[in-house]
C-alpha angles and dihedrals in degrees: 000000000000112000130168117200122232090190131330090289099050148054134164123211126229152176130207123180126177145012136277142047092012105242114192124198118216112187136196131267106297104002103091138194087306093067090082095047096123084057085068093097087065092072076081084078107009142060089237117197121184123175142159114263108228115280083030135096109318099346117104121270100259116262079217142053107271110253126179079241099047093058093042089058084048086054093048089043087054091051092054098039084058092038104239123148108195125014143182100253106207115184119183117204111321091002081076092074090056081047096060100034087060094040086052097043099038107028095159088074098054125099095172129334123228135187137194118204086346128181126179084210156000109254106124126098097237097041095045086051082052107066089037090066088043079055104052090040095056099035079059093050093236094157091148089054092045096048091050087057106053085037106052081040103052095026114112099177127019087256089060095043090048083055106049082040092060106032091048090061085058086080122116092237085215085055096050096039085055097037079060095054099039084050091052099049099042115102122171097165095125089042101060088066078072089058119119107170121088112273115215112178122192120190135172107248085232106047094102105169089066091046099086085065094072090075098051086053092042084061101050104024113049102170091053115136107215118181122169132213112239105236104016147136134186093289097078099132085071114016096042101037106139091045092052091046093050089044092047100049085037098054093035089055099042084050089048091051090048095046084047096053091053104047087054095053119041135218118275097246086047080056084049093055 
């Protein structure tokens, strides 16, 4: 099984499947890698690469305590250690904030940035309420609670439920507690005025608690793309499968038309010059 080693105490485990603009997946505490299993189509156009995040699935418990910026290092240490220079970072729920944190910290490997279901920060009621109970389940060590949550929730089939199920009991329960609090004190809002790389946001129309989020990126992100999914909620990885993996071929190749047009005519004051 392919791992790549952050230091002599950790690895992280990873998959990577196809050719083309490299498009990695980050996840969410708990869910793993497998959580983006019905992305896998896309390696017919992409170079895909899905992996567990430490403390999660077959990657190492963290030597530290898990920090946004931790992970996003981890994330920066896997694209060397591919070689690839510039990626598609993709960050679902909560693995938005890694995504952003690494776009904003190491902008130079960014091609575009997309998130499913994103927030810069926690600062809404429900979702607040949300990673407390994510809290109290992990400090209590409740991994099989908290399994038969994200899995009756992003399951689509009794196979798939019978997997998250299973791979989200892999996680170290420290790890998770920590990856919670760390999700639920990170803020990066000022900072996103400082973002470069193309946003695209993707939201379930009826996912109704992250809503309020567009408006922090609208303000400090102007050129931000945002497209929502009729008759979703949160749980689009899974249970919107088809309409995410159209969005996502459609909006990288519209991005890599447009890079490509500007790169072929140049600015009027570069015609000056």
């Amino acid at each position: 099984m392919p791992y790549v080693s952050i230091n002599e105490r950790v690895r992280l485990y990873y998959e990577e499947k196809g050719e083309g603009p490299p498009l990695l997946f980050i996840h969410p505490p708990g869910l793993g890698h497998v959580i983006f299993r019905q992305q896998e189509p896309l390696a017919r156009h992409f170079r895909l690469i899905l992996c567990d995040m430490r403390g999660n699935g077959r990657s190492s418990p963290s030597d530290v305590p898990i920090t946004v910026p931790l992970l996003a290092d981890d994330v920066s240490v896997l694209l060397r250690f591919l070689g690839i220079e510039r990626a598609i970072i993709c960050g679902y729920s909560n693995g938005g904030s890694i995504a952003l944190d690494f776009a904003l910290r190491y902008p130079q490997y960014v091609e575009q940035v997309i998130l499913i279901g994103g927030f810069p920060e926690v600062c809404t009621p429900l979702l607040y309420g949300e990673f407390l109970l994510g809290i109290s389940a992990a400090k209590l060590g409740a991994l099989s609670l908290i399994s038969s949550v994200l899995a009756i929730g992003h399951a689509t089939s009794r196979h798939e439920r019978k997997l998250l199920k299973q791979y989200v009991r892999r996680a170290n329960k420290r790890d998770l507690d920590t990856a919670y609090r760390a999700g639920l004190v990170y803020c990066c809002t000022k900072q996103l005025s400082s973002l470069q790389a193309p946003l695209l946001l993707i939201y379930g129309a009826r996912d109704y608690y992250i809503h309020p989020y567009i408006a922090m990126f609208r303000r400090y992100v102007p050129h931000a793309d945002v497209v929502f999914i009729d008759r979703a909620r949160h749980q689009i990885p899974t249970k919107h499968s088809c309409e995410l993996n159209n969005i996502l071929r459609v909006y990288s190749r519209r991005k890599s038309l447009e890079r490509k047009e500007e790169h072929a005519c140049p600015k009027k004051e570069d015609k000056i010059k």
